Structure formats: C-alpha cells, structure tokens
Amino acid sequence: MASSEIKSGALVSLQDLHPSSPYFKQGASLRVTGKLQEYSVETAIATIVDGSDSLKINTQHLRELSFRVGSIYQFIGELLIQPDNEAVLQARVGRNVDGIDLNLYYQSLQLLRQFQANHLKNPST
C-alpha cells in the first residue's frame, strides 16, 4: 500500500536547485521563495526568480491566492523534473511574503543548515 504521508517542504534557495544538487530529485518536497517574474492565468504557471536563478511553479491547485508580478512569494510543493531536465514545482501551498528581508532569510537558512549538519554528526550535543 502506497504511503499518503505528506512530507514537509525542505527549505531551499533557487540557487540550490541545479541537477547536481541533493535537492534536485523527482518528487522532492521543497519550500522555495522568490520574486514573481511572470504568471499565466491560462496555464497556471508562475515563474519566480532570485538573482539570476528562476523556477517555474505550477499553481493549478492553489485557491484564494492572487498573483502580482514583482511581489515575493513562498511555495511548498513537490519537484517534477521534465525530460529536458527542467524543474517545475507542483505547488500545494503558496503565500505572498512581501516585506520579508531575503538577505536575513538566507542567512537564517545557512545557520539552520550548519546546525542540522552539526546535530546530525553529533546527536548527543
């Protein structure tokens, strides 16, 4: 019997999503944040960017979320890797996070990863 457990979304930056990354896996549950560059109502595909990195987001399952180009959004969902190695996040949750300090957010993400790496190496500490 297949498990229907919903995984938590691993915090990743768009820079972390490249083919050699451990996060770049079919079906990986991820949480991503970026500025909305474009949105198509017809296809429900949004593109978010962070610096020179971008990711397509399939928003077909999201309700009650209005999209404004230039606003910052955070999405949780599963990564679908296309045959051409292009990644699309199938979003199950999305929210507008305008006002977030992205530099501070990425600093906290780095500290979280350092803590997790140390804790996993030394679980008794």
CSV table of N, CA, C and O in Angstrom, one decimal:
chain,number,residue,atom,x,y,z
A,1,MET,N,0.8,-1.2,0.0
A,1,MET,CA,0.0,0.0,0.0
A,1,MET,C,0.9,1.2,0.0
A,1,MET,O,1.8,1.4,0.8
A,2,ALA,N,0.6,2.2,-0.9
A,2,ALA,CA,1.4,3.4,-1.0
A,2,ALA,C,1.1,4.3,0.2
A,2,ALA,O,0.0,4.4,0.6
A,3,SER,N,2.2,5.0,0.6
A,3,SER,CA,2.0,5.9,1.7
A,3,SER,C,1.5,7.2,1.2
A,3,SER,O,1.9,7.7,0.2
A,4,SER,N,0.5,7.8,1.9
A,4,SER,CA,-0.1,9.0,1.5
A,4,SER,C,0.4,10.2,2.4
A,4,SER,O,-0.2,11.2,2.5
A,5,GLU,N,1.5,9.9,3.1
A,5,GLU,CA,2.1,10.9,4.0
A,5,GLU,C,2.5,12.1,3.3
A,5,GLU,O,3.2,12.0,2.3
A,6,ILE,N,2.2,13.3,3.7
A,6,ILE,CA,2.6,14.5,3.1
A,6,ILE,C,3.9,14.9,3.8
A,6,ILE,O,4.0,15.1,5.0
A,7,LYS,N,5.0,15.1,3.0
A,7,LYS,CA,6.3,15.4,3.5
A,7,LYS,C,6.3,17.0,3.8
A,7,LYS,O,5.7,17.7,3.0
A,8,SER,N,7.1,17.4,4.8
A,8,SER,CA,7.4,18.8,4.9
A,8,SER,C,8.3,19.3,3.8
A,8,SER,O,9.1,18.5,3.3
A,9,GLY,N,8.2,20.5,3.5
A,9,GLY,CA,9.0,21.1,2.4
A,9,GLY,C,10.4,21.5,2.9
A,9,GLY,O,10.5,22.4,3.8
A,10,ALA,N,11.4,20.9,2.4
A,10,ALA,CA,12.8,21.3,2.8
A,10,ALA,C,13.0,22.7,2.3
A,10,ALA,O,12.7,23.1,1.1
A,11,LEU,N,13.6,23.5,3.2
A,11,LEU,CA,13.9,24.9,2.8
A,11,LEU,C,15.1,25.0,1.8
A,11,LEU,O,16.2,24.5,2.2
A,12,VAL,N,14.8,25.5,0.7
A,12,VAL,CA,15.9,25.6,-0.3
A,12,VAL,C,15.9,27.0,-1.0
A,12,VAL,O,14.8,27.6,-1.1
A,13,SER,N,17.0,27.4,-1.4
A,13,SER,CA,17.0,28.7,-2.2
A,13,SER,C,17.0,28.2,-3.7
A,13,SER,O,17.3,27.1,-4.0
A,14,LEU,N,16.7,29.1,-4.6
A,14,LEU,CA,16.7,28.8,-6.0
A,14,LEU,C,18.1,28.4,-6.5
A,14,LEU,O,18.2,27.6,-7.4
A,15,GLN,N,19.1,29.0,-5.9
A,15,GLN,CA,20.5,28.7,-6.2
A,15,GLN,C,20.8,27.2,-5.9
A,15,GLN,O,21.7,26.6,-6.5
A,16,ASP,N,20.0,26.6,-5.0
A,16,ASP,CA,20.3,25.2,-4.6
A,16,ASP,C,19.7,24.2,-5.6
A,16,ASP,O,20.0,23.0,-5.5
A,17,LEU,N,18.9,24.7,-6.5
A,17,LEU,CA,18.2,23.8,-7.4
A,17,LEU,C,18.9,23.7,-8.8
A,17,LEU,O,18.5,24.4,-9.7
A,18,HIS,N,19.9,22.8,-8.8
A,18,HIS,CA,20.6,22.5,-10.1
A,18,HIS,C,20.7,21.0,-10.1
A,18,HIS,O,20.7,20.3,-9.1
A,19,PRO,N,21.0,20.5,-11.3
A,19,PRO,CA,21.0,19.0,-11.5
A,19,PRO,C,21.9,18.2,-10.5
A,19,PRO,O,21.6,17.1,-10.2
A,20,SER,N,23.0,18.8,-10.1
A,20,SER,CA,23.9,18.1,-9.2
A,20,SER,C,23.6,18.3,-7.7
A,20,SER,O,24.3,17.7,-6.8
A,21,SER,N,22.5,19.0,-7.4
A,21,SER,CA,22.1,19.3,-6.0
A,21,SER,C,21.4,18.1,-5.4
A,21,SER,O,20.6,17.4,-6.1
A,22,PRO,N,21.6,17.8,-4.1
A,22,PRO,CA,20.8,16.7,-3.5
A,22,PRO,C,19.3,17.0,-3.4
A,22,PRO,O,18.5,16.1,-3.2
A,23,TYR,N,18.9,18.3,-3.6
A,23,TYR,CA,17.5,18.7,-3.6
A,23,TYR,C,16.8,18.5,-4.9
A,23,TYR,O,15.6,18.5,-5.0
A,24,PHE,N,17.6,18.3,-6.0
A,24,PHE,CA,17.1,18.2,-7.4
A,24,PHE,C,16.7,16.7,-7.6
A,24,PHE,O,17.4,16.0,-8.3
A,25,LYS,N,15.6,16.3,-7.0
A,25,LYS,CA,15.1,14.9,-7.2
A,25,LYS,C,13.7,14.9,-7.5
A,25,LYS,O,12.9,15.7,-7.0
A,26,GLN,N,13.3,14.0,-8.3
A,26,GLN,CA,11.9,13.8,-8.7
A,26,GLN,C,11.0,13.6,-7.4
A,26,GLN,O,11.4,12.7,-6.6
A,27,GLY,N,10.0,14.4,-7.2
A,27,GLY,CA,9.1,14.3,-6.1
A,27,GLY,C,9.6,14.8,-4.8
A,27,GLY,O,8.9,14.7,-3.8
A,28,ALA,N,10.8,15.5,-4.8
A,28,ALA,CA,11.3,16.1,-3.6
A,28,ALA,C,10.3,17.2,-3.1
A,28,ALA,O,9.8,18.0,-3.9
A,29,SER,N,10.0,17.1,-1.8
A,29,SER,CA,9.1,18.1,-1.2
A,29,SER,C,10.0,19.3,-0.8
A,29,SER,O,10.9,19.2,0.1
A,30,LEU,N,9.7,20.5,-1.3
A,30,LEU,CA,10.5,21.7,-1.1
A,30,LEU,C,9.7,22.9,-0.8
A,30,LEU,O,8.5,23.0,-1.1
A,31,ARG,N,10.4,23.9,-0.1
A,31,ARG,CA,9.8,25.2,0.1
A,31,ARG,C,10.8,26.2,-0.5
A,31,ARG,O,11.9,26.2,-0.2
A,32,VAL,N,10.3,27.0,-1.5
A,32,VAL,CA,11.1,27.9,-2.2
A,32,VAL,C,10.5,29.3,-2.1
A,32,VAL,O,9.3,29.5,-1.9
A,33,THR,N,11.3,30.3,-2.2
A,33,THR,CA,10.9,31.7,-2.1
A,33,THR,C,11.6,32.5,-3.2
A,33,THR,O,12.7,32.3,-3.5
A,34,GLY,N,10.8,33.4,-3.8
A,34,GLY,CA,11.3,34.2,-4.9
A,34,GLY,C,10.3,35.3,-5.3
A,34,GLY,O,9.2,35.3,-5.0
A,35,LYS,N,10.8,36.2,-6.2
A,35,LYS,CA,10.0,37.3,-6.7
A,35,LYS,C,9.3,36.8,-7.9
A,35,LYS,O,9.9,36.2,-8.8
A,36,LEU,N,8.0,37.1,-8.0
A,36,LEU,CA,7.2,36.7,-9.2
A,36,LEU,C,7.6,37.5,-10.4
A,36,LEU,O,7.5,38.7,-10.4
A,37,GLN,N,8.1,36.8,-11.4
A,37,GLN,CA,8.5,37.4,-12.6
A,37,GLN,C,7.4,37.4,-13.6
A,37,GLN,O,7.2,38.4,-14.4
A,38,GLU,N,6.7,36.3,-13.7
A,38,GLU,CA,5.5,36.2,-14.7
A,38,GLU,C,4.5,35.2,-14.2
A,38,GLU,O,4.9,34.3,-13.4
A,39,TYR,N,3.3,35.4,-14.6
A,39,TYR,CA,2.2,34.4,-14.3
A,39,TYR,C,1.3,34.3,-15.4
A,39,TYR,O,0.8,35.3,-16.0
A,40,SER,N,0.9,33.1,-15.8
A,40,SER,CA,0.0,32.9,-16.9
A,40,SER,C,-1.3,32.3,-16.3
A,40,SER,O,-1.3,31.2,-15.7
A,41,VAL,N,-2.4,33.0,-16.5
A,41,VAL,CA,-3.7,32.5,-16.0
A,41,VAL,C,-4.1,31.3,-16.7
A,41,VAL,O,-4.7,30.4,-16.2
A,42,GLU,N,-3.8,31.3,-18.0
A,42,GLU,CA,-4.3,30.1,-18.9
A,42,GLU,C,-3.6,28.8,-18.5
A,42,GLU,O,-4.3,27.8,-18.4
A,43,THR,N,-2.3,28.8,-18.1
A,43,THR,CA,-1.6,27.6,-17.8
A,43,THR,C,-1.4,27.4,-16.3
A,43,THR,O,-1.0,26.4,-15.8
A,44,ALA,N,-1.7,28.5,-15.5
A,44,ALA,CA,-1.5,28.5,-14.1
A,44,ALA,C,0.0,28.3,-13.7
A,44,ALA,O,0.3,27.7,-12.7
A,45,ILE,N,0.9,28.7,-14.6
A,45,ILE,CA,2.3,28.6,-14.4
A,45,ILE,C,2.9,29.9,-14.0
A,45,ILE,O,2.7,30.9,-14.7
A,46,ALA,N,3.5,30.0,-12.8
A,46,ALA,CA,4.2,31.2,-12.4
A,46,ALA,C,5.7,30.9,-12.5
A,46,ALA,O,6.2,29.8,-12.4
A,47,THR,N,6.5,32.0,-12.7
A,47,THR,CA,7.9,31.9,-12.7
A,47,THR,C,8.4,32.8,-11.6
A,47,THR,O,8.1,34.0,-11.6
A,48,ILE,N,9.2,32.3,-10.6
A,48,ILE,CA,9.8,33.1,-9.6
A,48,ILE,C,11.3,33.2,-9.9
A,48,ILE,O,11.9,32.2,-10.4
A,49,VAL,N,11.9,34.3,-9.4
A,49,VAL,CA,13.3,34.5,-9.6
A,49,VAL,C,14.0,34.9,-8.3
A,49,VAL,O,13.3,35.5,-7.4
A,50,ASP,N,15.2,34.6,-8.2
A,50,ASP,CA,16.1,35.1,-7.2
A,50,ASP,C,17.5,35.3,-7.8
A,50,ASP,O,18.1,34.4,-8.1
A,51,GLY,N,17.8,36.6,-8.0
A,51,GLY,CA,19.0,36.9,-8.7
A,51,GLY,C,18.9,36.4,-10.2
A,51,GLY,O,17.9,36.7,-10.8
A,52,SER,N,19.9,35.6,-10.6
A,52,SER,CA,19.8,35.0,-12.0
A,52,SER,C,19.2,33.7,-12.0
A,52,SER,O,19.1,33.1,-13.1
A,53,ASP,N,18.7,33.1,-10.9
A,53,ASP,CA,18.1,31.8,-10.8
A,53,ASP,C,16.6,31.9,-10.9
A,53,ASP,O,16.0,32.9,-10.3
A,54,SER,N,15.9,31.0,-11.6
A,54,SER,CA,14.5,31.0,-11.7
A,54,SER,C,13.9,29.6,-11.6
A,54,SER,O,14.6,28.6,-11.7
A,55,LEU,N,12.6,29.5,-11.3
A,55,LEU,CA,11.9,28.2,-11.2
A,55,LEU,C,10.5,28.4,-11.6
A,55,LEU,O,9.8,29.4,-11.2
A,56,LYS,N,10.0,27.5,-12.4
A,56,LYS,CA,8.5,27.5,-12.7
A,56,LYS,C,7.7,26.8,-11.6
A,56,LYS,O,8.2,25.8,-11.1
A,57,ILE,N,6.6,27.4,-11.3
A,57,ILE,CA,5.7,26.9,-10.3
A,57,ILE,C,4.3,26.6,-10.9
A,57,ILE,O,3.7,27.5,-11.5
A,58,ASN,N,3.9,25.3,-10.8
A,58,ASN,CA,2.5,25.0,-11.3
A,58,ASN,C,1.6,25.3,-10.1
A,58,ASN,O,1.6,24.7,-9.1
A,59,THR,N,0.7,26.3,-10.3
A,59,THR,CA,-0.2,26.8,-9.2
A,59,THR,C,-1.6,26.3,-9.4
A,59,THR,O,-2.5,26.8,-8.8
A,60,GLN,N,-1.9,25.3,-10.2
A,60,GLN,CA,-3.2,24.9,-10.5
A,60,GLN,C,-4.0,24.4,-9.3
A,60,GLN,O,-5.3,24.5,-9.3
A,61,HIS,N,-3.4,24.0,-8.2
A,61,HIS,CA,-4.1,23.5,-7.0
A,61,HIS,C,-4.3,24.6,-6.0
A,61,HIS,O,-4.9,24.4,-4.9
A,62,LEU,N,-3.8,25.8,-6.3
A,62,LEU,CA,-3.9,26.9,-5.3
A,62,LEU,C,-5.2,27.7,-5.5
A,62,LEU,O,-5.5,28.0,-6.6
A,63,ARG,N,-5.8,28.0,-4.4
A,63,ARG,CA,-7.0,28.8,-4.4
A,63,ARG,C,-6.8,30.0,-3.5
A,63,ARG,O,-6.0,30.0,-2.6
A,64,GLU,N,-7.6,31.1,-3.8
A,64,GLU,CA,-7.5,32.2,-2.9
A,64,GLU,C,-6.2,32.9,-2.9
A,64,GLU,O,-5.8,33.5,-1.9
A,65,LEU,N,-5.4,32.8,-3.9
A,65,LEU,CA,-4.1,33.4,-3.9
A,65,LEU,C,-4.0,34.3,-5.2
A,65,LEU,O,-4.1,33.8,-6.3
A,66,SER,N,-3.9,35.6,-5.0
A,66,SER,CA,-3.8,36.5,-6.1
A,66,SER,C,-2.3,36.7,-6.4
A,66,SER,O,-1.5,36.9,-5.5
A,67,PHE,N,-2.0,36.8,-7.7
A,67,PHE,CA,-0.6,37.0,-8.1
A,67,PHE,C,-0.3,38.4,-8.6
A,67,PHE,O,-1.1,38.9,-9.4
A,68,ARG,N,0.7,39.0,-8.1
A,68,ARG,CA,1.2,40.3,-8.6
A,68,ARG,C,2.6,40.2,-9.0
A,68,ARG,O,3.5,39.9,-8.1
A,69,VAL,N,2.9,40.5,-10.2
A,69,VAL,CA,4.3,40.5,-10.7
A,69,VAL,C,5.1,41.5,-9.9
A,69,VAL,O,4.6,42.6,-9.6
A,70,GLY,N,6.3,41.1,-9.4
A,70,GLY,CA,7.1,41.9,-8.6
A,70,GLY,C,7.0,41.6,-7.1
A,70,GLY,O,7.8,42.1,-6.3
A,71,SER,N,5.9,40.9,-6.7
A,71,SER,CA,5.8,40.6,-5.3
A,71,SER,C,6.6,39.3,-5.0
A,71,SER,O,6.9,38.5,-5.9
A,72,ILE,N,6.9,39.1,-3.7
A,72,ILE,CA,7.6,37.9,-3.3
A,72,ILE,C,6.7,36.9,-2.7
A,72,ILE,O,5.8,37.2,-2.0
A,73,TYR,N,6.9,35.6,-3.2
A,73,TYR,CA,6.0,34.5,-2.8
A,73,TYR,C,6.9,33.4,-2.3
A,73,TYR,O,8.0,33.2,-2.7
A,74,GLN,N,6.2,32.6,-1.5
A,74,GLN,CA,6.8,31.3,-1.0
A,74,GLN,C,5.9,30.2,-1.3
A,74,GLN,O,4.6,30.3,-1.1
A,75,PHE,N,6.4,29.1,-1.8
A,75,PHE,CA,5.6,27.9,-2.2
A,75,PHE,C,6.2,26.7,-1.6
A,75,PHE,O,7.4,26.5,-1.5
A,76,ILE,N,5.3,25.8,-1.2
A,76,ILE,CA,5.7,24.4,-0.8
A,76,ILE,C,5.0,23.5,-1.8
A,76,ILE,O,3.8,23.6,-2.1
A,77,GLY,N,5.8,22.5,-2.2
A,77,GLY,CA,5.2,21.5,-3.2
A,77,GLY,C,6.3,20.5,-3.5
A,77,GLY,O,7.4,20.4,-2.9
A,78,GLU,N,5.9,19.7,-4.5
A,78,GLU,CA,6.8,18.6,-5.0
A,78,GLU,C,7.5,19.0,-6.3
A,78,GLU,O,6.8,19.6,-7.2
A,79,LEU,N,8.7,18.6,-6.4
A,79,LEU,CA,9.5,19.0,-7.6
A,79,LEU,C,9.3,17.9,-8.7
A,79,LEU,O,9.4,16.7,-8.4
A,80,LEU,N,8.9,18.4,-9.9
A,80,LEU,CA,8.7,17.5,-11.0
A,80,LEU,C,9.8,17.8,-12.0
A,80,LEU,O,9.9,19.0,-12.5
A,81,ILE,N,10.6,16.9,-12.4
A,81,ILE,CA,11.7,17.1,-13.3
A,81,ILE,C,11.3,16.6,-14.7
A,81,ILE,O,11.0,15.4,-14.9
A,82,GLN,N,11.3,17.5,-15.6
A,82,GLN,CA,10.8,17.2,-17.0
A,82,GLN,C,11.9,16.4,-17.7
A,82,GLN,O,13.1,16.5,-17.3
A,83,PRO,N,11.6,15.8,-18.9
A,83,PRO,CA,12.6,15.0,-19.6
A,83,PRO,C,13.8,15.9,-20.1
A,83,PRO,O,14.9,15.4,-20.2
A,84,ASP,N,13.6,17.2,-20.3
A,84,ASP,CA,14.7,18.1,-20.7
A,84,ASP,C,15.5,18.6,-19.5
A,84,ASP,O,16.3,19.6,-19.6
A,85,ASN,N,15.3,18.0,-18.3
A,85,ASN,CA,15.9,18.4,-17.0
A,85,ASN,C,15.5,19.7,-16.5
A,85,ASN,O,16.1,20.3,-15.6
A,86,GLU,N,14.3,20.2,-17.0
A,86,GLU,CA,13.8,21.5,-16.4
A,86,GLU,C,12.9,21.1,-15.2
A,86,GLU,O,12.1,20.1,-15.3
A,87,ALA,N,13.0,21.8,-14.1
A,87,ALA,CA,12.3,21.5,-12.9
A,87,ALA,C,11.0,22.4,-12.8
A,87,ALA,O,11.1,23.6,-13.2
A,88,VAL,N,9.9,21.8,-12.4
A,88,VAL,CA,8.7,22.6,-12.1
A,88,VAL,C,8.2,22.1,-10.7
A,88,VAL,O,8.1,20.9,-10.5
A,89,LEU,N,7.9,23.1,-9.9
A,89,LEU,CA,7.4,22.8,-8.6
A,89,LEU,C,5.9,22.7,-8.7
A,89,LEU,O,5.2,23.7,-9.1
A,90,GLN,N,5.3,21.6,-8.3
A,90,GLN,CA,3.8,21.4,-8.2
A,90,GLN,C,3.4,21.9,-6.8
A,90,GLN,O,3.5,21.2,-5.8
A,91,ALA,N,2.9,23.1,-6.8
A,91,ALA,CA,2.7,23.8,-5.5
A,91,ALA,C,1.4,23.3,-4.9
A,91,ALA,O,0.4,23.1,-5.5
A,92,ARG,N,1.5,23.0,-3.6
A,92,ARG,CA,0.3,22.6,-2.8
A,92,ARG,C,-0.1,23.8,-1.8
A,92,ARG,O,-1.2,23.8,-1.3
A,93,VAL,N,0.9,24.6,-1.5
A,93,VAL,CA,0.7,25.8,-0.6
A,93,VAL,C,1.5,27.0,-1.2
A,93,VAL,O,2.6,26.8,-1.7
A,94,GLY,N,0.8,28.1,-1.2
A,94,GLY,CA,1.5,29.3,-1.6
A,94,GLY,C,1.1,30.5,-0.8
A,94,GLY,O,-0.1,30.6,-0.4
A,95,ARG,N,2.0,31.5,-0.6
A,95,ARG,CA,1.6,32.7,0.1
A,95,ARG,C,2.5,33.8,-0.3
A,95,ARG,O,3.6,33.7,-0.8
A,96,ASN,N,1.9,35.0,-0.2
A,96,ASN,CA,2.6,36.2,-0.5
A,96,ASN,C,3.4,36.6,0.7
A,96,ASN,O,2.9,36.6,1.8
A,97,VAL,N,4.7,36.8,0.6
A,97,VAL,CA,5.6,37.2,1.7
A,97,VAL,C,6.3,38.5,1.5
A,97,VAL,O,7.4,38.7,1.9
A,98,ASP,N,5.6,39.5,0.8
A,98,ASP,CA,6.1,40.8,0.6
A,98,ASP,C,6.5,41.4,2.0
A,98,ASP,O,5.9,41.1,3.0
A,99,GLY,N,7.7,42.0,2.0
A,99,GLY,CA,8.2,42.6,3.3
A,99,GLY,C,9.2,41.7,3.9
A,99,GLY,O,9.9,42.2,4.8
A,100,ILE,N,9.4,40.5,3.4
A,100,ILE,CA,10.4,39.6,4.0
A,100,ILE,C,11.8,40.2,3.7
A,100,ILE,O,12.0,40.7,2.6
A,101,ASP,N,12.7,40.1,4.6
A,101,ASP,CA,14.1,40.5,4.3
A,101,ASP,C,14.8,39.3,3.8
A,101,ASP,O,15.1,38.4,4.6
A,102,LEU,N,15.0,39.2,2.5
A,102,LEU,CA,15.5,38.0,1.9
A,102,LEU,C,17.0,37.7,2.3
A,102,LEU,O,17.4,36.6,2.4
A,103,ASN,N,17.8,38.8,2.5
A,103,ASN,CA,19.1,38.6,3.0
A,103,ASN,C,19.1,37.9,4.4
A,103,ASN,O,19.9,36.9,4.6
A,104,LEU,N,18.3,38.4,5.3
A,104,LEU,CA,18.2,37.8,6.6
A,104,LEU,C,17.6,36.4,6.5
A,104,LEU,O,18.1,35.4,7.2
A,105,TYR,N,16.7,36.2,5.6
A,105,TYR,CA,16.1,34.8,5.4
A,105,TYR,C,17.1,33.8,5.0
A,105,TYR,O,17.2,32.7,5.5
A,106,TYR,N,18.0,34.2,4.0
A,106,TYR,CA,19.0,33.3,3.5
A,106,TYR,C,20.1,33.1,4.6
A,106,TYR,O,20.7,32.0,4.6
A,107,GLN,N,20.4,34.1,5.4
A,107,GLN,CA,21.4,33.9,6.5
A,107,GLN,C,20.8,32.9,7.5
A,107,GLN,O,21.6,32.1,7.9
A,108,SER,N,19.6,33.0,7.8
A,108,SER,CA,19.0,32.1,8.7
A,108,SER,C,18.9,30.6,8.2
A,108,SER,O,19.1,29.7,8.9
A,109,LEU,N,18.7,30.5,6.9
A,109,LEU,CA,18.8,29.2,6.2
A,109,LEU,C,20.2,28.6,6.3
A,109,LEU,O,20.3,27.4,6.6
A,110,GLN,N,21.2,29.4,6.1
A,110,GLN,CA,22.6,28.9,6.3
A,110,GLN,C,22.9,28.5,7.7
A,110,GLN,O,23.5,27.4,7.9
A,111,LEU,N,22.4,29.2,8.7
A,111,LEU,CA,22.6,28.9,10.1
A,111,LEU,C,21.8,27.6,10.4
A,111,LEU,O,22.4,26.7,11.1
A,112,LEU,N,20.6,27.5,9.9
A,112,LEU,CA,19.9,26.2,10.1
A,112,LEU,C,20.6,25.0,9.5
A,112,LEU,O,20.7,24.0,10.2
A,113,ARG,N,21.1,25.1,8.4
A,113,ARG,CA,21.9,24.0,7.7
A,113,ARG,C,23.1,23.7,8.5
A,113,ARG,O,23.4,22.5,8.7
A,114,GLN,N,23.8,24.7,9.0
A,114,GLN,CA,25.0,24.4,9.9
A,114,GLN,C,24.6,23.7,11.1
A,114,GLN,O,25.3,22.7,11.5
A,115,PHE,N,23.5,24.1,11.8
A,115,PHE,CA,23.1,23.5,13.0
A,115,PHE,C,22.7,22.0,12.7
A,115,PHE,O,23.0,21.1,13.5
A,116,GLN,N,21.9,21.8,11.6
A,116,GLN,CA,21.5,20.5,11.3
A,116,GLN,C,22.7,19.6,11.0
A,116,GLN,O,22.7,18.4,11.4
A,117,ALA,N,23.6,20.1,10.3
A,117,ALA,CA,24.8,19.3,9.9
A,117,ALA,C,25.6,18.9,11.2
A,117,ALA,O,26.0,17.7,11.4
A,118,ASN,N,25.7,19.8,12.1
A,118,ASN,CA,26.4,19.5,13.4
A,118,ASN,C,25.6,18.6,14.3
A,118,ASN,O,26.2,17.7,14.9
A,119,HIS,N,24.3,18.8,14.3
A,119,HIS,CA,23.5,18.0,15.1
A,119,HIS,C,23.4,16.5,14.6
A,119,HIS,O,23.3,15.6,15.4
A,120,LEU,N,23.4,16.4,13.3
A,120,LEU,CA,23.3,15.0,12.7
A,120,LEU,C,24.6,14.3,12.9
A,120,LEU,O,24.6,13.1,13.0
A,121,LYS,N,25.7,15.0,12.9
A,121,LYS,CA,27.0,14.4,13.2
A,121,LYS,C,27.2,14.0,14.6
A,121,LYS,O,27.7,13.0,14.9
A,122,ASN,N,26.7,14.9,15.5
A,122,ASN,CA,26.9,14.7,17.0
A,122,ASN,C,25.5,14.7,17.6
A,122,ASN,O,25.1,15.7,18.3
A,123,PRO,N,24.7,13.7,17.5
A,123,PRO,CA,23.3,13.8,18.0
A,123,PRO,C,23.2,13.9,19.5
A,123,PRO,O,22.2,14.3,20.1
A,124,SER,N,24.3,13.7,20.3
A,124,SER,CA,24.2,13.8,21.7
A,124,SER,C,24.4,15.2,22.2
A,124,SER,O,24.2,15.5,23.4
A,125,THR,N,24.8,16.1,21.3
A,125,THR,CA,25.0,17.5,21.8
A,125,THR,C,23.8,18.4,21.6
A,125,THR,O,22.9,18.1,20.9
